[in-house]
Coordinates of C-alpha atoms (C1' of nucleotides) in Angstrom, one line a residue:
Chain A
M412 CA 14.0 4.9 -18.4
L413 CA 16.1 7.8 -18.7
T414 CA 19.3 8.1 -16.3
N415 CA 18.6 10.7 -13.6
H416 CA 21.5 12.5 -13.0
N417 CA 23.0 11.9 -9.6
E418 CA 24.2 13.6 -6.7
K419 CA 27.7 14.2 -8.0
G420 CA 26.2 15.8 -10.5
M421 CA 28.1 14.3 -13.5
Y422 CA 25.5 13.8 -15.7
S423 CA 22.5 16.3 -16.8
F424 CA 19.6 15.7 -19.3
N425 CA 18.2 18.2 -21.5
I426 CA 14.7 17.6 -21.1
D427 CA 13.5 20.4 -23.7
R428 CA 15.9 19.3 -26.0
F429 CA 14.6 15.6 -25.8
Y430 CA 11.1 16.8 -26.2
Q431 CA 11.6 18.6 -29.4
N432 CA 13.7 16.2 -30.7
Y433 CA 11.0 13.5 -29.7
L434 CA 8.2 15.3 -31.2
K435 CA 10.3 15.6 -34.7
G436 CA 10.9 11.9 -34.5
P437 CA 8.5 9.5 -36.5
K438 CA 5.3 8.2 -34.9
L439 CA 5.2 5.0 -34.3
F440 CA 2.1 4.0 -32.6
K441 CA -1.4 3.9 -33.8
N442 CA -3.2 2.8 -30.9
R443 CA -1.0 2.1 -27.9
E444 CA -4.0 0.7 -26.0
A445 CA -4.3 -2.1 -27.9
L446 CA -1.0 -3.7 -26.2
E447 CA -2.4 -3.0 -22.6
P448 CA -3.5 -5.7 -20.6
S449 CA -7.0 -4.3 -20.2
F450 CA -7.7 -4.4 -23.8
I451 CA -9.9 -6.8 -25.2
P452 CA -9.5 -7.0 -28.8
D453 CA -12.3 -8.6 -30.9
E454 CA -11.4 -12.0 -31.4
L455 CA -9.4 -14.0 -29.0
P456 CA -6.8 -16.5 -30.7
H457 CA -6.6 -20.0 -29.2
R458 CA -8.8 -19.6 -26.6
N459 CA -11.8 -21.2 -28.9
L460 CA -11.9 -24.3 -26.5
E461 CA -12.0 -22.3 -23.1
I462 CA -14.7 -20.0 -25.1
E463 CA -16.9 -22.7 -25.8
K464 CA -16.8 -24.0 -22.9
I465 CA -17.8 -20.7 -20.8
A466 CA -20.1 -19.3 -23.2
G467 CA -21.9 -23.2 -22.6
I468 CA -21.8 -22.5 -18.9
T469 CA -22.9 -19.0 -18.9
A470 CA -25.5 -19.2 -21.8
C471 CA -28.5 -20.0 -19.7
A472 CA -28.2 -16.6 -18.4
L473 CA -29.5 -15.2 -21.7
K474 CA -32.7 -17.3 -20.7
G475 CA -33.1 -16.1 -17.1
D476 CA -31.8 -19.1 -15.5
V477 CA -29.0 -18.8 -13.1
P478 CA -25.4 -20.1 -14.4
P479 CA -23.7 -22.2 -12.0
N480 CA -20.7 -20.9 -10.4
F481 CA -17.3 -22.0 -11.9
L482 CA -13.2 -21.8 -11.9
C483 CA -10.5 -21.0 -13.9
Y484 CA -7.3 -22.0 -13.9
G485 CA -4.3 -20.9 -15.6
M486 CA -0.6 -19.4 -15.1
T487 CA -0.4 -15.2 -15.8
G488 CA -1.0 -14.3 -19.2
T489 CA -2.8 -17.2 -20.3
G490 CA -5.8 -15.3 -21.4
K491 CA -8.1 -16.0 -18.0
T492 CA -9.6 -12.4 -17.5
A493 CA -9.6 -11.5 -21.2
T494 CA -11.5 -14.2 -22.0
V495 CA -14.4 -13.8 -18.9
R496 CA -14.5 -10.4 -19.9
Y497 CA -15.0 -11.2 -23.9
I498 CA -17.6 -13.6 -22.5
S499 CA -19.1 -10.6 -20.9
Q500 CA -19.4 -8.6 -24.3
K501 CA -20.5 -10.8 -25.8
L502 CA -23.5 -11.9 -23.7
A503 CA -24.5 -8.3 -23.1
Q504 CA -24.9 -8.2 -27.0
H505 CA -27.3 -11.5 -27.2
C506 CA -29.6 -10.6 -24.2
S507 CA -32.7 -9.4 -25.3
N508 CA -34.1 -8.3 -22.1
K509 CA -32.0 -7.0 -19.4
P510 CA -28.3 -8.0 -19.5
P511 CA -26.3 -9.2 -16.5
W512 CA -24.2 -7.3 -14.1
W513 CA -20.7 -8.3 -13.8
V514 CA -18.7 -7.2 -10.7
Y515 CA -15.1 -7.7 -11.0
I516 CA -12.8 -8.1 -7.9
N517 CA -9.3 -8.5 -8.1
C518 CA -8.4 -10.0 -4.9
T519 CA -4.9 -8.6 -4.7
V520 CA -6.5 -5.6 -4.7
V521 CA -9.5 -5.6 -2.7
S522 CA -7.9 -8.4 -0.4
T523 CA -9.7 -8.8 2.9
P524 CA -13.7 -10.0 3.4
Y525 CA -15.0 -6.7 4.5
R526 CA -13.5 -4.8 1.3
I527 CA -15.1 -7.6 -0.9
L528 CA -18.8 -7.1 0.2
A529 CA -17.8 -3.1 0.5
H530 CA -16.7 -3.4 -3.4
I531 CA -19.6 -5.3 -4.5
Y532 CA -21.7 -2.9 -3.1
N533 CA -20.0 0.3 -4.3
T534 CA -19.8 -0.9 -7.5
I535 CA -23.4 -1.6 -7.8
V536 CA -24.8 1.6 -6.7
G537 CA -21.7 3.1 -8.6
K538 CA -20.8 5.3 -5.6
E539 CA -18.5 5.2 -2.4
K540 CA -21.7 4.3 -0.3
I541 CA -20.2 1.6 2.1
P542 CA -16.8 3.2 4.2
S543 CA -13.7 1.6 3.8
T544 CA -13.9 0.4 7.5
G545 CA -16.0 0.5 10.5
L546 CA -19.3 -1.5 9.9
P547 CA -19.6 -5.3 11.2
K548 CA -19.5 -7.7 8.1
D549 CA -22.6 -9.0 8.8
V550 CA -24.3 -5.6 8.5
I551 CA -22.8 -5.0 5.0
L552 CA -24.0 -8.6 3.7
K553 CA -27.4 -7.9 5.0
K554 CA -27.3 -4.3 3.1
L555 CA -25.8 -6.0 0.2
L556 CA -28.7 -8.7 -0.2
G557 CA -31.0 -5.8 -0.2
L558 CA -29.4 -3.8 -2.5
F559 CA -29.1 -7.2 -5.0
D560 CA -33.0 -7.6 -4.8
Q561 CA -33.5 -4.1 -5.2
H562 CA -31.0 -2.9 -7.6
I563 CA -31.0 -6.0 -10.1
K564 CA -34.3 -7.2 -10.0
D565 CA -35.0 -9.8 -12.0
S566 CA -31.7 -10.5 -13.5
I567 CA -28.5 -12.0 -12.9
C568 CA -25.2 -10.8 -11.2
F569 CA -21.9 -12.0 -12.2
L570 CA -19.2 -11.9 -9.4
V571 CA -15.5 -12.6 -10.6
L572 CA -13.3 -12.9 -8.0
D573 CA -9.6 -12.5 -10.1
E574 CA -6.7 -14.1 -8.1
I575 CA -9.1 -15.9 -5.6
D576 CA -6.3 -17.8 -4.4
I577 CA -4.9 -14.9 -2.4
L578 CA -8.0 -14.4 -0.8
I579 CA -7.7 -18.1 0.9
E580 CA -4.3 -17.7 2.3
K581 CA -6.1 -15.0 4.4
K582 CA -8.0 -15.4 7.4
G583 CA -11.8 -15.4 6.6
G584 CA -11.5 -16.2 3.1
N585 CA -12.6 -19.3 3.3
E586 CA -16.1 -17.5 5.1
I587 CA -16.4 -15.0 2.7
L588 CA -16.3 -17.5 -0.4
Y589 CA -19.0 -19.5 1.4
N590 CA -21.2 -16.4 1.9
L591 CA -20.7 -15.2 -2.1
T592 CA -21.8 -18.8 -3.4
R593 CA -24.8 -19.2 -1.4
L594 CA -26.7 -15.5 -1.7
N595 CA -28.8 -17.1 -3.7
E596 CA -30.6 -18.9 -1.0
N597 CA -31.6 -15.3 1.0
L598 CA -32.1 -13.8 -2.3
D599 CA -35.9 -13.2 -3.7
Q600 CA -35.6 -10.7 -7.1
C601 CA -32.2 -11.3 -8.2
R602 CA -29.8 -14.3 -8.7
T603 CA -25.9 -14.2 -8.9
S604 CA -23.3 -16.6 -9.9
V605 CA -19.8 -16.8 -9.0
I606 CA -16.8 -16.9 -11.3
G607 CA -13.2 -17.8 -9.6
I608 CA -10.1 -17.1 -11.2
S609 CA -6.9 -18.5 -9.9
N610 CA -3.1 -18.8 -10.9
K611 CA -2.6 -21.6 -8.8
L612 CA -3.8 -25.0 -9.9
K613 CA -3.2 -26.4 -6.4
F614 CA -5.3 -23.6 -4.4
M615 CA -8.9 -26.1 -4.1
E616 CA -7.0 -28.0 -1.9
F617 CA -7.0 -25.5 0.7
L618 CA -10.9 -24.3 0.6
D619 CA -13.3 -25.5 2.8
A620 CA -15.2 -28.6 2.1
R621 CA -18.5 -26.5 2.0
V622 CA -17.1 -24.1 -0.3
T623 CA -15.8 -26.8 -2.4
S624 CA -19.1 -27.9 -3.2
N625 CA -20.6 -24.5 -4.2
L626 CA -17.7 -23.8 -6.5
G627 CA -17.2 -26.7 -7.8
E628 CA -19.9 -27.5 -9.5
E629 CA -19.0 -27.5 -13.2
E630 CA -15.4 -29.3 -14.0
P631 CA -12.8 -26.1 -13.9
I632 CA -12.0 -24.6 -17.0
V633 CA -7.9 -24.8 -17.6
F634 CA -5.9 -22.1 -19.6
H635 CA -2.7 -24.1 -21.1
P636 CA -0.1 -21.6 -21.8
Y637 CA 0.4 -20.3 -25.0
D638 CA 3.2 -21.4 -27.1
A639 CA 5.5 -19.5 -28.9
N640 CA 3.1 -19.6 -32.6
Q641 CA 0.2 -18.9 -30.6
L642 CA 2.1 -15.8 -29.0
Y643 CA 2.8 -14.8 -32.6
D644 CA -0.6 -15.0 -33.7
I645 CA -1.7 -13.0 -30.6
L646 CA 0.9 -10.3 -31.1
K647 CA 0.7 -10.1 -34.8
L648 CA -3.1 -9.0 -34.4
R649 CA -2.4 -6.4 -31.6
A650 CA 0.4 -5.2 -33.3
E651 CA -1.6 -4.6 -36.3
V652 CA -4.2 -2.4 -34.1
A653 CA -1.7 -1.2 -31.8
F654 CA 1.3 0.0 -34.6
K655 CA 1.4 2.4 -38.1
E656 CA 1.9 0.0 -41.2
G657 CA 5.5 -1.0 -42.2
V658 CA 6.5 0.0 -38.2
I659 CA 7.3 -3.8 -37.3
D660 CA 8.1 -6.9 -39.4
D661 CA 7.2 -10.4 -38.6
G662 CA 11.0 -11.3 -37.3
V663 CA 10.8 -8.4 -34.6
I664 CA 7.2 -10.0 -33.6
K665 CA 8.5 -13.8 -33.6
L666 CA 11.2 -12.8 -31.5
C667 CA 8.8 -10.9 -29.1
A668 CA 6.7 -14.2 -29.1
G669 CA 9.9 -16.6 -28.4
L670 CA 11.2 -14.7 -25.4
A671 CA 7.9 -14.6 -23.9
A672 CA 7.0 -18.1 -24.7
K673 CA 10.2 -18.9 -22.5
E674 CA 8.6 -17.5 -19.4
H675 CA 6.0 -19.7 -19.6
G676 CA 3.7 -18.5 -22.6
D677 CA 2.9 -15.5 -20.9
A678 CA 1.0 -13.2 -23.2
R679 CA 0.8 -10.4 -21.0
K680 CA 4.7 -10.3 -20.9
A681 CA 4.5 -10.8 -24.3
L682 CA 2.4 -7.6 -24.9
Q683 CA 4.5 -5.5 -22.5
L684 CA 7.8 -6.7 -24.2
L685 CA 6.4 -5.5 -27.8
R686 CA 5.1 -2.2 -26.2
K687 CA 8.3 -1.5 -24.9
A688 CA 10.2 -1.9 -27.4
G689 CA 7.8 0.1 -29.5
E690 CA 8.2 3.1 -26.7
I691 CA 12.4 2.5 -27.3
A692 CA 12.4 2.9 -31.1
E693 CA 10.1 5.8 -30.7
C694 CA 12.4 7.5 -28.2
N695 CA 15.7 6.7 -30.5
Q696 CA 13.6 8.0 -33.6
T697 CA 13.8 5.1 -35.4
K698 CA 11.1 4.7 -38.2
K699 CA 11.0 1.3 -37.5
I700 CA 11.3 -1.4 -34.2
M701 CA 14.2 -3.6 -34.3
E702 CA 15.6 -6.6 -32.7
N703 CA 17.7 -4.6 -30.6
H704 CA 14.9 -2.6 -29.2
V705 CA 13.1 -5.7 -28.2
E706 CA 16.3 -7.0 -26.5
K707 CA 16.5 -3.4 -24.6
A708 CA 12.9 -3.6 -24.0
Q709 CA 13.6 -7.0 -22.0
K710 CA 16.6 -5.7 -19.9
D711 CA 14.4 -2.7 -19.1
I712 CA 11.1 -4.6 -18.2
D713 CA 13.4 -6.6 -15.7
K714 CA 14.7 -3.8 -14.1
D715 CA 11.9 -1.7 -13.9
H716 CA 10.4 -4.5 -12.2
I717 CA 13.0 -4.9 -9.8
V718 CA 13.1 -1.0 -9.0
E719 CA 9.5 -1.1 -9.1
Y720 CA 9.1 -3.8 -6.3
I721 CA 12.0 -2.6 -3.8
F722 CA 10.1 1.3 -4.1
S723 CA 6.7 -0.1 -3.1
M724 CA 8.2 -2.2 -0.3
P725 CA 7.4 -0.7 3.5
L726 CA 10.4 0.7 4.8
Q727 CA 11.1 -2.1 7.4
A728 CA 11.5 -4.4 4.3
K729 CA 13.7 -1.9 2.7
L730 CA 15.6 -2.0 5.8
T731 CA 16.2 -5.7 5.9
L732 CA 17.3 -5.6 2.3
M733 CA 19.7 -2.7 3.4
A734 CA 20.9 -4.7 5.8
I735 CA 21.7 -7.7 3.4
F736 CA 23.3 -4.9 1.2
L737 CA 25.7 -3.4 3.7
L738 CA 26.7 -6.9 4.9
S739 CA 27.7 -8.0 1.2
K740 CA 29.3 -4.7 1.0
F741 CA 31.5 -4.4 3.5
T742 CA 32.8 -7.9 3.2
K743 CA 35.6 -8.4 1.0
E744 CA 35.8 -12.1 0.5
H745 CA 32.5 -14.1 -0.5
I746 CA 30.9 -14.1 3.1
I747 CA 27.9 -16.3 4.5
I748 CA 25.2 -14.3 5.5
T749 CA 23.1 -15.8 8.0
S750 CA 19.7 -14.7 9.4
G751 CA 21.0 -14.0 12.8
D752 CA 23.4 -11.6 11.0
I753 CA 20.6 -9.6 9.2
Y754 CA 18.7 -8.8 12.3
E755 CA 21.9 -7.5 13.9
V756 CA 22.5 -5.3 11.3
H757 CA 18.7 -4.2 10.8
S758 CA 18.6 -3.4 14.9
E759 CA 21.4 -1.2 14.0
L760 CA 19.5 0.5 11.1
A761 CA 16.4 0.7 13.2
Q762 CA 18.5 2.6 16.1
I763 CA 19.7 5.3 13.8
I764 CA 16.5 6.4 12.0
P765 CA 14.0 8.1 14.5
N766 CA 10.5 6.5 15.2
V767 CA 11.7 3.3 13.6
K768 CA 11.2 0.3 15.9
Q769 CA 13.7 -2.3 15.9
L770 CA 11.9 -5.4 14.8
T771 CA 11.8 -9.2 16.5
H772 CA 13.9 -12.0 14.8
R773 CA 10.6 -13.4 14.1
R774 CA 9.7 -11.0 12.1
I775 CA 13.1 -10.5 10.3
S776 CA 12.9 -13.9 9.6
D777 CA 9.3 -13.0 7.6
Y778 CA 10.8 -10.1 5.7
I779 CA 13.6 -12.7 4.6
N780 CA 11.3 -14.8 3.2
E781 CA 9.2 -12.7 1.6
L782 CA 12.5 -11.1 -0.3
A783 CA 13.3 -14.5 -1.3
L784 CA 9.9 -15.1 -2.8
S785 CA 10.3 -12.0 -4.7
G786 CA 13.6 -13.1 -6.2
L787 CA 15.6 -10.5 -4.7
I788 CA 17.5 -12.8 -2.6
T789 CA 18.4 -16.5 -2.3
A790 CA 17.6 -17.7 1.2
V791 CA 18.2 -21.4 1.8
T792 CA 18.3 -23.2 5.5
K793 CA 20.6 -25.0 6.6
S794 CA 21.7 -26.7 9.4
M795 CA 25.1 -25.9 10.9
G796 CA 25.4 -28.9 13.6
H797 CA 26.4 -27.6 16.9
Y798 CA 26.2 -23.9 15.6
G799 CA 22.5 -24.2 15.3
R800 CA 20.1 -23.9 12.1
T801 CA 19.9 -20.7 10.5
K802 CA 19.3 -19.4 6.7
I803 CA 22.0 -18.4 4.2
V804 CA 21.1 -15.7 2.0
K805 CA 22.6 -14.3 -0.7
L806 CA 21.8 -11.2 -3.2
D807 CA 20.4 -12.4 -5.9
I808 CA 20.0 -9.0 -8.3
E809 CA 22.9 -6.9 -9.6
F810 CA 25.0 -5.2 -7.0
N811 CA 25.1 -2.0 -8.4
L812 CA 21.3 -2.0 -9.4
I813 CA 20.1 -2.3 -5.5
E814 CA 23.0 0.3 -4.5
R815 CA 21.4 2.8 -6.9
V816 CA 17.6 2.1 -6.1
L817 CA 18.2 1.6 -2.0
S818 CA 20.4 5.0 -2.1
Q819 CA 17.4 6.8 -3.6
V820 CA 15.0 5.8 -0.5
K821 CA 14.3 8.9 1.0
K822 CA 15.0 7.6 4.9
I823 CA 18.2 5.9 3.7
K824 CA 19.5 9.0 2.0
E825 CA 18.6 11.1 4.7
Y826 CA 20.7 9.3 7.4
R827 CA 23.5 8.5 4.8
L828 CA 23.0 4.7 5.5
M829 CA 24.8 3.8 2.5
D830 CA 28.0 4.4 4.1
Y831 CA 27.2 3.2 7.0
K832 CA 29.4 0.5 8.3
P833 CA 28.0 -1.7 10.8
I834 CA 29.0 -2.3 14.3
I835 CA 28.9 -5.9 13.9
L836 CA 31.4 -5.8 11.2
Q837 CA 33.9 -3.9 12.9
T838 CA 34.5 -6.9 15.3
D839 CA 35.3 -10.3 14.4
K840 CA 32.2 -12.1 15.3
V841 CA 31.1 -12.3 11.5
K842 CA 34.3 -13.2 10.6
I843 CA 35.1 -15.9 13.0
K844 CA 31.7 -17.3 12.9
N845 CA 32.3 -17.3 8.7
M846 CA 35.6 -19.1 9.0
V847 CA 33.7 -22.2 10.9
F848 CA 30.8 -21.8 8.3
K849 CA 33.0 -22.2 5.5
K850 CA 35.0 -25.3 6.5
L851 CA 31.3 -26.5 7.3
I852 CA 29.8 -25.8 3.5
Chain B
dT1184 C1' 24.3 -41.4 21.0
dA1185 C1' 22.8 -37.6 23.5
dT1186 C1' 23.3 -32.8 23.4
dC1187 C1' 22.6 -28.4 22.2
dC1188 C1' 23.3 -24.4 19.0
dA1189 C1' 20.5 -21.0 16.4
dC1190 C1' 17.5 -20.5 14.4
dA1191 C1' 12.8 -21.8 11.4
dG1192 C1' 8.3 -21.1 11.1
dG1193 C1' 3.1 -22.0 13.2
dA1194 C1' -0.8 -19.8 16.2
dA1195 C1' -2.6 -16.7 18.8
dA1196 C1' -2.3 -12.2 21.2
dT1197 C1' -1.7 -7.4 21.2
dC1198 C1' -1.5 -2.9 19.2
dA1199 C1' -2.6 1.2 16.3
dG1200 C1' -5.3 3.4 13.0
dG1201 C1' -8.9 3.5 10.5
dG1202 C1' -13.8 3.8 10.9
dT1203 C1' -19.1 2.9 12.4
dG1204 C1' -23.6 3.9 15.5
dT1205 C1' -25.9 5.4 19.7
Chain C
dA788 C1' -18.3 9.7 25.0
dC789 C1' -18.4 4.8 24.7
dA790 C1' -18.6 0.4 23.1
dC791 C1' -17.5 -1.6 18.9
dC792 C1' -15.7 -3.3 14.1
dC793 C1' -12.0 -4.4 10.7
dT794 C1' -7.0 -4.3 9.0
dG795 C1' -2.4 -4.8 8.8
dA796 C1' 1.9 -5.0 11.2
dT797 C1' 3.9 -7.2 14.6
dT798 C1' 4.8 -9.8 19.4
dT799 C1' 4.7 -13.6 22.1
dC800 C1' 4.7 -17.8 22.7
dC801 C1' 5.7 -22.1 21.5
dT802 C1' 7.5 -26.4 19.3
dG803 C1' 10.4 -28.5 15.7
dT804 C1' 15.0 -29.5 14.2
dG805 C1' 19.9 -31.2 11.3
dG806 C1' 23.8 -32.3 12.4
dA807 C1' 28.6 -31.3 14.5
dT808 C1' 30.3 -32.3 18.6
dA809 C1' 31.6 -34.1 23.2

DNA sequence: TATCCACAGGAAATCAGGGTGT
DNA sequence: ACACCCTGATTTCCTGTGGATA
């Protein structure tokens, strides 16, 4: 990422010269898409066992029979989605009559029962026929059944539910899965089959017994993380497609593979690393991708994730983070920040910005948990004995980075919150409490 | 040893904002 | 205009709790 100049205007970036030089520089990429997560290569190394199993389960679709529902487990970047997509391509190639339909549903994006039904319907029709809200669920289900029989006559439709675990956490999740897994009972002309893809191995425990029996007809297929050597093979193949000849050495690919292997063998991450390294090298106008580009890429990716994540949070979550930031900013010693403090400061901030509601303890508590889950902060519940039970919160990423990101948030900039000193910190309340707490810890 | 603090965090209710069909 | 639907954010109500202190 290129640095923007800040409000003090010390650094200014000449975009025209940058583009001119960039165009003059060497071109490293041949086919950048090959490093995208959506890209399906001609072969998937080290997933033979999984491919074999899924092919076995789904083969009967070729003869017009209904494949059983099944599940794929494995951590992010272990090739679950890619394998399923790969199978779908191959199946279509070998189908003599009507190839099966495939509807992909990413449950992080399409995350409610209503929207899943609407998404399936709209995908099959190819148009936005069902509105984003408004109709009763059972009405849509009926419409969908009608559509299946009409539109997919004498064929099979695979419903792929990616990140299916997200669904279970929400209310109505079990119900929609139950409905989807027994669609066939209400269909005459067409048959459906559900493929669930999950990151969490434990998610079956949260399923209803009725759903488990529908979905667990087959042994789940487990995708194990890649090791460094396997990641190397994957990267090597993709790099050959993505980069021009001689642009990247084996050593650099090995480095990417090694770094990604440390993070539970995530192939998606490895590919991202490789692409970013290529982009950095291209920006630097070097002819080859070097190891230092990979190192820089690694740092950039981490930072980009953080920045992107913070920007994507709702305003109230940003203000909660802001409260934590201010608490750590205005206290010289290493102070102990509790959920109570955060609530107080957040309330102050909410009063400064018009049309921002002051939230309850309960809600702030949830936001703190979300921030902790995302890795921006650490929050540990601790009992202070007579002084009650609370959460002790600590910022977990670079102070400067948080400062930089938060200061770009519109409302925070508009109301000059970066320099705001919370009233609670102007009293001795926090200080006194901290003296007691420090002794206890 | 009972007490009591300052919350944690689950469950259900409520509200607002998007929509529908009649 | 009206009754009703779905969703996401938040509130309300609630019970639970670790351990210093009286």
